[in-house]
mmCIF file of C-alpha atoms in Angstrom:
data_model
loop_
_atom_site.group_PDB
_atom_site.id
_atom_site.type_symbol
_atom_site.label_atom_id
_atom_site.label_comp_id
_atom_site.label_asym_id
_atom_site.label_seq_id
_atom_site.Cartn_x
_atom_site.Cartn_y
_atom_site.Cartn_z
ATOM 1 C CA UNK A 1 -35.946 7.150 -4.663
ATOM 2 C CA UNK A 2 -38.539 4.540 -3.847
ATOM 3 C CA UNK A 3 -41.037 5.563 -1.001
ATOM 4 C CA UNK A 4 -43.393 3.911 1.311
ATOM 5 C CA UNK A 5 -46.114 4.940 -0.773
ATOM 6 C CA UNK A 6 -44.701 3.415 -3.884
ATOM 7 C CA UNK A 7 -44.446 0.268 -1.884
ATOM 8 C CA UNK A 8 -47.725 -0.047 -0.376
ATOM 9 C CA UNK A 9 -49.587 0.638 -3.986
ATOM 10 C CA UNK A 10 -47.189 -1.894 -5.410
ATOM 11 C CA UNK A 11 -44.072 -0.870 -7.628
ATOM 12 C CA UNK A 12 -44.443 -0.010 -11.106
ATOM 13 C CA UNK A 13 -41.216 0.605 -12.976
ATOM 14 C CA UNK A 14 -42.970 2.428 -15.673
ATOM 15 C CA UNK A 15 -44.733 4.943 -13.258
ATOM 16 C CA UNK A 16 -41.555 5.353 -11.476
ATOM 17 C CA UNK A 17 -39.268 6.016 -14.731
ATOM 18 C CA UNK A 18 -42.191 9.122 -15.329
ATOM 19 C CA UNK A 19 -41.849 10.191 -11.944
ATOM 20 C CA UNK A 20 -37.950 10.474 -11.768
ATOM 21 C CA UNK A 21 -38.032 11.773 -15.446
ATOM 22 C CA UNK A 22 -39.584 15.067 -14.092
ATOM 23 C CA UNK A 23 -36.698 15.687 -11.569
ATOM 24 C CA UNK A 24 -34.507 18.355 -13.093
ATOM 25 C CA UNK A 25 -30.922 17.474 -13.833
ATOM 26 C CA UNK A 26 -28.103 19.302 -11.737
ATOM 27 C CA UNK A 27 -24.984 20.912 -13.353
ATOM 28 C CA UNK A 28 -21.595 19.786 -11.862
ATOM 29 C CA UNK A 29 -21.574 23.070 -9.818
ATOM 30 C CA UNK A 30 -24.850 22.305 -8.266
ATOM 31 C CA UNK A 31 -23.900 18.910 -7.324
ATOM 32 C CA UNK A 32 -20.769 20.307 -5.554
ATOM 33 C CA UNK A 33 -22.877 22.513 -3.592
ATOM 34 C CA UNK A 34 -25.249 19.955 -2.519
ATOM 35 C CA UNK A 35 -22.288 17.262 -1.528
ATOM 36 C CA UNK A 36 -20.517 19.960 0.405
ATOM 37 C CA UNK A 37 -23.926 20.937 2.571
ATOM 38 C CA UNK A 38 -24.276 17.089 3.108
ATOM 39 C CA UNK A 39 -20.943 16.445 4.328
ATOM 40 C CA UNK A 40 -21.196 19.255 6.489
ATOM 41 C CA UNK A 41 -24.665 18.792 7.851
ATOM 42 C CA UNK A 42 -25.027 15.147 7.881
ATOM 43 C CA UNK A 43 -26.553 12.545 5.439
ATOM 44 C CA UNK A 44 -30.091 13.084 7.222
ATOM 45 C CA UNK A 45 -30.542 16.816 5.671
ATOM 46 C CA UNK A 46 -32.938 17.382 3.035
ATOM 47 C CA UNK A 47 -30.390 18.221 0.597
ATOM 48 C CA UNK A 48 -29.298 14.416 0.355
ATOM 49 C CA UNK A 49 -33.100 13.795 -0.859
ATOM 50 C CA UNK A 50 -32.786 16.312 -3.791
ATOM 51 C CA UNK A 51 -29.046 14.909 -4.858
ATOM 52 C CA UNK A 52 -30.473 11.606 -5.100
ATOM 53 C CA UNK A 53 -33.618 12.116 -6.810
ATOM 54 C CA UNK A 54 -31.717 14.058 -9.467
ATOM 55 C CA UNK A 55 -29.326 11.343 -10.202
ATOM 56 C CA UNK A 56 -32.121 8.313 -9.777
ATOM 57 C CA UNK A 57 -32.149 7.631 -13.395
ATOM 58 C CA UNK A 58 -28.407 6.929 -13.155
ATOM 59 C CA UNK A 59 -29.158 4.410 -10.341
ATOM 60 C CA UNK A 60 -32.089 2.653 -12.544
ATOM 61 C CA UNK A 61 -29.561 2.197 -15.386
ATOM 62 C CA UNK A 62 -27.115 0.402 -13.267
ATOM 63 C CA UNK A 63 -29.825 -1.663 -11.702
ATOM 64 C CA UNK A 64 -30.740 -2.770 -15.266
ATOM 65 C CA UNK A 65 -27.367 -4.251 -15.622
ATOM 66 C CA UNK A 66 -27.840 -6.767 -12.682
ATOM 67 C CA UNK A 67 -31.328 -7.965 -13.466
ATOM 68 C CA UNK A 68 -32.412 -11.641 -13.006
ATOM 69 C CA UNK A 69 -29.395 -12.446 -10.500
ATOM 70 C CA UNK A 70 -31.367 -12.769 -7.562
ATOM 71 C CA UNK A 71 -32.919 -9.429 -6.810
ATOM 72 C CA UNK A 72 -36.220 -7.746 -8.320
ATOM 73 C CA UNK A 73 -35.357 -4.527 -9.961
ATOM 74 C CA UNK A 74 -37.112 -2.730 -7.060
ATOM 75 C CA UNK A 75 -34.550 -4.171 -4.781
ATOM 76 C CA UNK A 76 -31.622 -3.254 -6.931
ATOM 77 C CA UNK A 77 -32.661 0.199 -7.092
ATOM 78 C CA UNK A 78 -33.158 0.505 -3.275
ATOM 79 C CA UNK A 79 -29.694 -0.895 -2.447
ATOM 80 C CA UNK A 80 -28.159 1.157 -5.277
ATOM 81 C CA UNK A 81 -29.689 4.162 -3.553
ATOM 82 C CA UNK A 82 -27.825 3.280 -0.507
ATOM 83 C CA UNK A 83 -24.770 3.034 -2.442
ATOM 84 C CA UNK A 84 -25.268 6.278 -4.084
ATOM 85 C CA UNK A 85 -25.889 7.939 -0.383
ATOM 86 C CA UNK A 86 -22.611 6.192 0.405
ATOM 87 C CA UNK A 87 -20.731 7.808 -2.176
ATOM 88 C CA UNK A 88 -21.921 11.354 -1.322
ATOM 89 C CA UNK A 89 -20.602 10.975 2.175
ATOM 90 C CA UNK A 90 -17.074 9.643 0.795
ATOM 91 C CA UNK A 91 -16.569 11.872 -1.881
ATOM 92 C CA UNK A 92 -13.403 14.050 -2.354
ATOM 93 C CA UNK A 93 -14.758 17.590 -3.329
ATOM 94 C CA UNK A 94 -11.149 18.020 -4.735
ATOM 95 C CA UNK A 95 -11.156 15.145 -6.850
ATOM 96 C CA UNK A 96 -10.823 15.868 -10.599
ATOM 97 C CA UNK A 97 -13.315 13.160 -11.587
ATOM 98 C CA UNK A 98 -16.868 13.785 -12.031
ATOM 99 C CA UNK A 99 -19.217 12.701 -8.990
ATOM 100 C CA UNK A 100 -21.255 9.911 -11.009
ATOM 101 C CA UNK A 101 -17.965 8.378 -12.193
ATOM 102 C CA UNK A 102 -16.960 7.929 -8.700
ATOM 103 C CA UNK A 103 -20.389 7.103 -7.397
ATOM 104 C CA UNK A 104 -21.010 4.316 -9.761
ATOM 105 C CA UNK A 105 -18.468 1.848 -7.764
ATOM 106 C CA UNK A 106 -20.500 2.328 -4.670
ATOM 107 C CA UNK A 107 -23.550 1.633 -6.409
ATOM 108 C CA UNK A 108 -22.486 -1.413 -8.188
ATOM 109 C CA UNK A 109 -20.760 -2.673 -5.122
ATOM 110 C CA UNK A 110 -23.974 -2.424 -3.206
ATOM 111 C CA UNK A 111 -25.974 -4.478 -5.740
ATOM 112 C CA UNK A 112 -23.455 -6.953 -5.903
ATOM 113 C CA UNK A 113 -23.127 -7.306 -2.405
ATOM 114 C CA UNK A 114 -26.857 -7.499 -1.763
ATOM 115 C CA UNK A 115 -26.987 -10.220 -4.765
ATOM 116 C CA UNK A 116 -24.446 -12.325 -2.768
ATOM 117 C CA UNK A 117 -25.929 -12.249 0.578
ATOM 118 C CA UNK A 118 -29.513 -13.198 -1.003
ATOM 119 C CA UNK A 119 -28.030 -15.949 -3.204
ATOM 120 C CA UNK A 120 -25.101 -17.282 -1.202
ATOM 121 C CA UNK A 121 -22.657 -17.106 -4.379
ATOM 122 C CA UNK A 122 -20.115 -14.486 -4.324
ATOM 123 C CA UNK A 123 -19.844 -12.252 -7.069
ATOM 124 C CA UNK A 124 -16.676 -10.319 -8.568
ATOM 125 C CA UNK A 125 -16.242 -6.873 -6.844
ATOM 126 C CA UNK A 126 -17.453 -4.268 -9.280
ATOM 127 C CA UNK A 127 -14.495 -2.257 -8.914
ATOM 128 C CA UNK A 128 -12.135 -4.972 -9.602
ATOM 129 C CA UNK A 129 -13.966 -5.890 -12.721
ATOM 130 C CA UNK A 130 -13.785 -2.261 -14.047
ATOM 131 C CA UNK A 131 -10.097 -2.044 -12.984
ATOM 132 C CA UNK A 132 -9.344 -5.173 -15.046
ATOM 133 C CA UNK A 133 -11.083 -3.883 -17.964
ATOM 134 C CA UNK A 134 -9.359 -0.641 -17.852
ATOM 135 C CA UNK A 135 -6.102 -1.888 -17.390
ATOM 136 C CA UNK A 136 -6.385 -3.947 -20.244
ATOM 137 C CA UNK A 137 -5.012 -1.004 -22.502
ATOM 138 C CA UNK A 138 -1.538 -1.643 -21.184
ATOM 139 C CA UNK A 139 -1.208 -5.206 -22.445
ATOM 140 C CA UNK A 140 -0.251 -6.109 -25.966
ATOM 141 C CA UNK A 141 -1.586 -9.549 -26.662
ATOM 142 C CA UNK A 142 -1.206 -11.832 -29.789
ATOM 143 C CA UNK A 143 -1.276 -15.183 -31.189
ATOM 144 C CA UNK A 144 2.091 -16.683 -32.251
ATOM 145 C CA UNK A 145 1.991 -19.977 -34.461
ATOM 146 C CA UNK A 146 4.915 -22.428 -35.064
ATOM 147 C CA UNK A 147 5.513 -25.956 -35.680
ATOM 148 C CA UNK A 148 6.376 -28.155 -32.941
ATOM 149 C CA UNK A 149 9.671 -30.012 -33.652
ATOM 150 C CA UNK A 150 8.872 -33.215 -31.837
ATOM 151 C CA UNK A 151 5.298 -33.711 -33.095
ATOM 152 C CA UNK A 152 5.600 -31.813 -36.511
ATOM 153 C CA UNK A 153 2.222 -30.196 -35.391
ATOM 154 C CA UNK A 154 1.064 -26.353 -35.787
ATOM 155 C CA UNK A 155 0.778 -24.953 -32.344
ATOM 156 C CA UNK A 156 -0.593 -21.533 -31.536
ATOM 157 C CA UNK A 157 0.441 -19.812 -28.306
ATOM 158 C CA UNK A 158 -0.949 -16.726 -27.077
ATOM 159 C CA UNK A 159 1.367 -14.054 -25.969
ATOM 160 C CA UNK A 160 1.189 -11.209 -23.334
ATOM 161 C CA UNK A 161 3.307 -8.090 -23.111
ATOM 162 C CA UNK A 162 2.901 -5.444 -20.429
ATOM 163 C CA UNK A 163 3.591 -2.285 -22.626
ATOM 164 C CA UNK A 164 3.261 0.341 -20.038
ATOM 165 C CA UNK A 165 2.658 0.749 -16.189
ATOM 166 C CA UNK A 166 0.695 4.084 -16.402
ATOM 167 C CA UNK A 167 -2.562 4.915 -14.465
ATOM 168 C CA UNK A 168 -4.959 7.555 -14.198
ATOM 169 C CA UNK A 169 -5.833 9.385 -11.043
ATOM 170 C CA UNK A 170 -9.276 7.405 -11.404
ATOM 171 C CA UNK A 171 -7.562 4.015 -11.320
ATOM 172 C CA UNK A 172 -5.108 4.853 -8.493
ATOM 173 C CA UNK A 173 -8.088 6.218 -6.136
ATOM 174 C CA UNK A 174 -10.029 2.771 -7.350
ATOM 175 C CA UNK A 175 -6.823 0.547 -6.356
ATOM 176 C CA UNK A 176 -6.797 2.267 -2.775
ATOM 177 C CA UNK A 177 -10.710 2.123 -2.429
ATOM 178 C CA UNK A 178 -10.362 -1.623 -3.041
ATOM 179 C CA UNK A 179 -7.537 -2.000 -0.741
ATOM 180 C CA UNK A 180 -9.087 -0.355 1.957
ATOM 181 C CA UNK A 181 -11.959 -2.412 1.942
ATOM 182 C CA UNK A 182 -10.344 -5.955 1.507
ATOM 183 C CA UNK A 183 -12.135 -7.211 4.113
ATOM 184 C CA UNK A 184 -15.447 -7.077 2.777
ATOM 185 C CA UNK A 185 -14.308 -8.711 -0.537
ATOM 186 C CA UNK A 186 -14.239 -12.351 -1.544
ATOM 187 C CA UNK A 187 -10.877 -14.173 -1.228
ATOM 188 C CA UNK A 188 -11.201 -15.287 -4.958
ATOM 189 C CA UNK A 189 -11.848 -11.510 -6.003
ATOM 190 C CA UNK A 190 -8.866 -10.235 -3.804
ATOM 191 C CA UNK A 191 -6.426 -13.000 -5.497
ATOM 192 C CA UNK A 192 -7.722 -11.556 -8.989
ATOM 193 C CA UNK A 193 -6.983 -7.893 -7.837
ATOM 194 C CA UNK A 194 -3.446 -8.622 -6.814
ATOM 195 C CA UNK A 195 -2.713 -10.789 -10.011
ATOM 196 C CA UNK A 196 -4.276 -8.095 -12.557
ATOM 197 C CA UNK A 197 -2.828 -4.904 -10.665
ATOM 198 C CA UNK A 198 0.164 -5.497 -8.920
ATOM 199 C CA UNK A 199 2.326 -4.400 -11.803
ATOM 200 C CA UNK A 200 0.564 -0.861 -11.698
ATOM 201 C CA UNK A 201 0.674 -0.303 -7.943
ATOM 202 C CA UNK A 202 3.784 1.758 -6.521
ATOM 203 C CA UNK A 203 3.635 0.045 -3.121
ATOM 204 C CA UNK A 204 2.901 -3.331 -1.848
ATOM 205 C CA UNK A 205 -0.833 -4.559 -1.113
ATOM 206 C CA UNK A 206 0.301 -5.033 2.651
ATOM 207 C CA UNK A 207 -3.580 -4.546 3.818
ATOM 208 C CA UNK A 208 -4.723 -7.181 1.275
ATOM 209 C CA UNK A 209 -1.923 -9.460 1.813
ATOM 210 C CA UNK A 210 -2.600 -9.237 5.817
ATOM 211 C CA UNK A 211 -6.352 -9.882 5.089
ATOM 212 C CA UNK A 212 -5.569 -13.036 3.343
ATOM 213 C CA UNK A 213 -3.287 -14.115 6.048
ATOM 214 C CA UNK A 214 -6.156 -13.666 8.461
ATOM 215 C CA UNK A 215 -8.522 -15.665 6.539
ATOM 216 C CA UNK A 216 -5.935 -18.811 6.846
ATOM 217 C CA UNK A 217 -3.605 -18.474 4.126
ATOM 218 C CA UNK A 218 -0.443 -17.725 5.746
ATOM 219 C CA UNK A 219 1.644 -18.160 2.552
ATOM 220 C CA UNK A 220 0.955 -14.462 1.779
ATOM 221 C CA UNK A 221 3.089 -13.139 4.682
ATOM 222 C CA UNK A 222 5.942 -13.811 2.530
ATOM 223 C CA UNK A 223 5.116 -10.934 0.407
ATOM 224 C CA UNK A 224 4.210 -8.060 2.897
ATOM 225 C CA UNK A 225 6.668 -5.346 3.107
ATOM 226 C CA UNK A 226 5.987 -3.425 6.398
ATOM 227 C CA UNK A 227 8.080 -4.567 8.970
ATOM 228 C CA UNK A 228 5.329 -3.891 11.883
ATOM 229 C CA UNK A 229 2.792 -5.823 10.219
ATOM 230 C CA UNK A 230 5.378 -8.568 9.819
ATOM 231 C CA UNK A 231 6.271 -8.372 13.366
ATOM 232 C CA UNK A 232 2.851 -8.862 14.788
ATOM 233 C CA UNK A 233 2.412 -12.029 12.537
ATOM 234 C CA UNK A 234 5.724 -13.221 13.833
ATOM 235 C CA UNK A 235 4.457 -12.803 17.535
ATOM 236 C CA UNK A 236 1.771 -14.992 16.253
ATOM 237 C CA UNK A 237 4.230 -17.625 15.267
ATOM 238 C CA UNK A 238 3.714 -17.399 11.571
ATOM 239 C CA UNK A 239 6.909 -18.558 9.914
ATOM 240 C CA UNK A 240 6.493 -17.038 6.534
ATOM 241 C CA UNK A 241 6.588 -13.693 8.399
ATOM 242 C CA UNK A 242 9.745 -14.654 10.289
ATOM 243 C CA UNK A 243 11.313 -15.489 6.811
ATOM 244 C CA UNK A 244 10.565 -12.210 5.274
ATOM 245 C CA UNK A 245 12.071 -10.208 8.539
ATOM 246 C CA UNK A 246 15.253 -12.703 8.222
ATOM 247 C CA UNK A 247 15.499 -11.461 4.565
ATOM 248 C CA UNK A 248 15.403 -7.621 5.280
ATOM 249 C CA UNK A 249 17.857 -8.124 8.079
ATOM 250 C CA UNK A 250 20.377 -10.295 6.265
ATOM 251 C CA UNK A 251 20.526 -7.942 3.147
ATOM 252 C CA UNK A 252 18.875 -4.813 4.353
ATOM 253 C CA UNK A 253 15.839 -2.794 3.675
ATOM 254 C CA UNK A 254 17.123 0.914 3.912
ATOM 255 C CA UNK A 255 13.565 2.195 2.673
ATOM 256 C CA UNK A 256 11.663 0.532 5.517
ATOM 257 C CA UNK A 257 14.673 1.852 7.821
ATOM 258 C CA UNK A 258 16.069 -1.756 8.347
ATOM 259 C CA UNK A 259 20.041 -2.017 8.040
ATOM 260 C CA UNK A 260 21.772 -5.303 7.595
ATOM 261 C CA UNK A 261 22.053 -6.851 11.316
ATOM 262 C CA UNK A 262 23.233 -10.326 11.002
ATOM 263 C CA UNK A 263 22.405 -11.145 14.897
ATOM 264 C CA UNK A 264 18.834 -10.070 14.062
ATOM 265 C CA UNK A 265 18.567 -12.131 11.075
ATOM 266 C CA UNK A 266 19.793 -15.085 12.759
ATOM 267 C CA UNK A 267 16.956 -14.658 15.283
ATOM 268 C CA UNK A 268 14.399 -14.357 12.842
ATOM 269 C CA UNK A 269 15.867 -17.507 10.747
ATOM 270 C CA UNK A 270 15.461 -19.736 13.851
ATOM 271 C CA UNK A 271 12.079 -18.281 14.176
ATOM 272 C CA UNK A 272 11.278 -19.184 10.438
ATOM 273 C CA UNK A 273 12.453 -22.816 10.660
ATOM 274 C CA UNK A 274 11.501 -24.748 7.479
ATOM 275 C CA UNK A 275 10.167 -21.573 5.843
ATOM 276 C CA UNK A 276 13.588 -20.335 4.945
ATOM 277 C CA UNK A 277 14.654 -21.780 1.697
ATOM 278 C CA UNK A 278 18.332 -21.135 1.955
ATOM 279 C CA UNK A 279 21.029 -22.779 4.191
ATOM 280 C CA UNK A 280 23.231 -20.549 6.446
ATOM 281 C CA UNK A 281 26.696 -21.374 7.791
ATOM 282 C CA UNK A 282 28.814 -19.874 10.418
ATOM 283 C CA UNK A 283 30.383 -17.650 8.087
ATOM 284 C CA UNK A 284 27.073 -15.956 7.294
ATOM 285 C CA UNK A 285 26.375 -15.465 11.269
ATOM 286 C CA UNK A 286 29.555 -15.488 12.842
ATOM 287 C CA UNK A 287 29.705 -15.372 16.533
ATOM 288 C CA UNK A 288 30.400 -11.717 17.243
ATOM 289 C CA UNK A 289 31.163 -9.552 20.277
ATOM 290 C CA UNK A 290 28.629 -6.439 20.772
ATOM 291 C CA UNK A 291 29.240 -3.650 20.570
ATOM 292 C CA UNK A 292 31.880 -3.490 18.066
ATOM 293 C CA UNK A 293 33.976 -0.439 17.063
ATOM 294 C CA UNK A 294 33.355 1.325 13.548
ATOM 295 C CA UNK A 295 35.380 3.854 11.868
ATOM 296 C CA UNK A 296 33.818 6.292 9.468
ATOM 297 C CA UNK A 297 35.995 8.415 6.903
ATOM 298 C CA UNK A 298 34.373 11.253 5.322
ATOM 299 C CA UNK A 299 36.252 12.479 2.460
ATOM 300 C CA UNK A 300 35.118 15.703 0.502
ATOM 301 C CA UNK A 301 34.283 19.475 0.597
ATOM 302 C CA UNK A 302 35.849 21.116 3.612
ATOM 303 C CA UNK A 303 33.046 23.573 4.306
ATOM 304 C CA UNK A 304 30.587 20.381 4.642
ATOM 305 C CA UNK A 305 33.283 18.665 6.928
ATOM 306 C CA UNK A 306 33.291 21.754 9.076
ATOM 307 C CA UNK A 307 29.646 21.484 9.350
ATOM 308 C CA UNK A 308 29.745 17.811 10.509
ATOM 309 C CA UNK A 309 32.412 18.672 12.894
ATOM 310 C CA UNK A 310 30.291 21.348 14.344
ATOM 311 C CA UNK A 311 27.567 19.210 14.517
ATOM 312 C CA UNK A 312 29.174 16.661 16.847
ATOM 313 C CA UNK A 313 31.153 19.280 18.953
ATOM 314 C CA UNK A 314 27.672 20.847 19.691
ATOM 315 C CA UNK A 315 26.381 17.228 20.721
ATOM 316 C CA UNK A 316 29.129 16.851 22.804
ATOM 317 C CA UNK A 317 28.179 19.976 24.664
ATOM 318 C CA UNK A 318 24.633 19.193 25.174
ATOM 319 C CA UNK A 319 24.501 15.358 25.676
ATOM 320 C CA UNK A 320 28.283 14.278 26.040
ATOM 321 C CA UNK A 321 29.694 12.582 29.401
ATOM 322 C CA UNK A 322 33.267 12.693 30.406
ATOM 323 C CA UNK A 323 35.647 9.911 29.367
ATOM 324 C CA UNK A 324 36.561 8.988 25.760
ATOM 325 C CA UNK A 325 39.362 10.680 23.680
ATOM 326 C CA UNK A 326 37.297 13.570 22.757
ATOM 327 C CA UNK A 327 36.637 13.941 26.539
ATOM 328 C CA UNK A 328 33.136 13.091 25.886
ATOM 329 C CA UNK A 329 30.927 10.153 25.291
ATOM 330 C CA UNK A 330 28.191 11.245 22.782
ATOM 331 C CA UNK A 331 25.166 8.976 22.355
ATOM 332 C CA UNK A 332 24.920 7.714 18.972
ATOM 333 C CA UNK A 333 21.065 7.719 18.968
ATOM 334 C CA UNK A 334 21.247 11.670 19.583
ATOM 335 C CA UNK A 335 23.429 12.152 16.329
ATOM 336 C CA UNK A 336 20.977 9.683 14.410
ATOM 337 C CA UNK A 337 18.111 11.856 15.646
ATOM 338 C CA UNK A 338 19.795 15.208 14.107
ATOM 339 C CA UNK A 339 20.654 13.128 10.826
ATOM 340 C CA UNK A 340 17.426 10.946 10.297
ATOM 341 C CA UNK A 341 14.950 12.408 12.873
ATOM 342 C CA UNK A 342 14.610 9.162 14.811
ATOM 343 C CA UNK A 343 16.481 7.976 18.128
ATOM 344 C CA UNK A 344 15.260 4.512 18.026
ATOM 345 C CA UNK A 345 16.816 2.050 20.283
ATOM 346 C CA UNK A 346 17.989 0.195 17.336
ATOM 347 C CA UNK A 347 20.752 2.976 16.972
ATOM 348 C CA UNK A 348 22.165 2.788 20.523
ATOM 349 C CA UNK A 349 25.837 3.143 20.595
ATOM 350 C CA UNK A 350 28.394 5.974 21.465
ATOM 351 C CA UNK A 351 30.507 8.550 19.226
ATOM 352 C CA UNK A 352 33.866 7.703 20.826
ATOM 353 C CA UNK A 353 36.357 10.265 19.054
ATOM 354 C CA UNK A 354 36.403 12.428 15.860
ATOM 355 C CA UNK A 355 39.823 13.443 14.189
ATOM 356 C CA UNK A 356 40.070 15.758 11.022
ATOM 357 C CA UNK A 357 42.974 14.262 9.109
ATOM 358 C CA UNK A 358 43.098 16.940 6.655
ATOM 359 C CA UNK A 359 40.839 19.661 5.420
ATOM 360 C CA UNK A 360 39.089 17.097 3.280
ATOM 361 C CA UNK A 361 39.200 14.509 5.470
ATOM 362 C CA UNK A 362 37.268 13.602 8.809
ATOM 363 C CA UNK A 363 37.313 10.200 10.591
ATOM 364 C CA UNK A 364 34.531 9.494 13.148
ATOM 365 C CA UNK A 365 34.868 6.407 15.512
ATOM 366 C CA UNK A 366 31.934 4.891 17.297
ATOM 367 C CA UNK A 367 30.899 1.813 19.197
ATOM 368 C CA UNK A 368 27.761 0.062 18.422
ATOM 369 C CA UNK A 369 25.779 -3.267 17.879
ATOM 370 C CA UNK A 370 25.485 -2.505 14.099
ATOM 371 C CA UNK A 371 27.493 0.319 11.771
ATOM 372 C CA UNK A 372 25.265 0.544 9.235
ATOM 373 C CA UNK A 373 22.587 2.749 9.992
ATOM 374 C CA UNK A 374 24.940 5.483 10.900
ATOM 375 C CA UNK A 375 26.817 4.937 7.546
ATOM 376 C CA UNK A 376 23.595 5.113 5.459
ATOM 377 C CA UNK A 377 22.524 8.267 7.429
ATOM 378 C CA UNK A 378 25.999 10.012 6.580
ATOM 379 C CA UNK A 379 25.630 8.975 3.098
ATOM 380 C CA UNK A 380 22.024 10.599 2.797
ATOM 381 C CA UNK A 381 22.648 13.578 4.761
ATOM 382 C CA UNK A 382 25.988 14.484 3.032
ATOM 383 C CA UNK A 383 25.880 13.486 -0.495
ATOM 384 C CA UNK A 384 28.666 15.677 -1.690
ATOM 385 C CA UNK A 385 30.892 13.692 0.622
ATOM 386 C CA UNK A 386 32.579 10.213 0.165
ATOM 387 C CA UNK A 387 31.797 8.058 3.159
ATOM 388 C CA UNK A 388 33.431 4.430 4.162
ATOM 389 C CA UNK A 389 33.168 2.459 6.866
ATOM 390 C CA UNK A 390 35.490 -0.060 8.430
#
């Protein structure tokens, strides 16, 4: 690394390269030992200096890629060294990739950020640039030529077909890394990131979308998937978030624990106002009395039905109160906690009755604001049974 002595006598790249060229290279095993020691003892320990000096030739090679963009080679090496140190602190010792394959993103990003700050011109994030290049292999592009029937002229159109959405662990880690640091990336770069990688990501870029909303582009709220994030935006009066929650409650979003609830859908519809593109009628959101009574018919394996019956009887003994046909009111929240692990207020209601129609048939009667949560829970927990609700 460049020390104070180098700075005082004037930086000479040739002398510096000769000096770092004398540093012995470390084996992968030696690197792992040093990184582990640094992560345990802290970045100020003497192990950091040894690791940095052994990798300084790599930092210089990266710095040469960013010459003449606003920083001197000396400045690039200095900020690149800080990026290397950051990579040491963040590196996962259990990762399958080599340390320098991981560190290069931090080194490049440190240089890009320093250039952007000095020149005032935002540069594309190095990680995003690399991701775009990596993912190109999943595209098949070709030119198609035909004659325009109206003009008789030959027209060439570029075609692009996505042939695979497979990604490597390195690419997935890189996407995670970009999403986690969205607040430090330019808006233009984030838009490129979303456009080029959304087909390859197993879950929505909610952190990235939230960052763009925070910067004033509220239209990104309409693609956020996380209900808690949407509710926070809704509370701030962002109509696009209310529109998303309206869609979730109107049509259901089981993976996020949201079931069809027309009462809630109507609430968010009213909050969304002109952000909702579809119109509703009284048939969509009828005025209904709550709570309502629901009847669940379970048909199938008698042994499984015995288990369901025993479960509800046990709940009767523990949590029931006198008064219904079974002799007890069983809070539906307790049944849902047994089935899905949650006793959310959303599941409020009571189990009113249970009747074994035959050895292969059981009917459960409840009263609740919404019947879908228990229906989905029963279907999920007892997949060998046919479960219907009316």
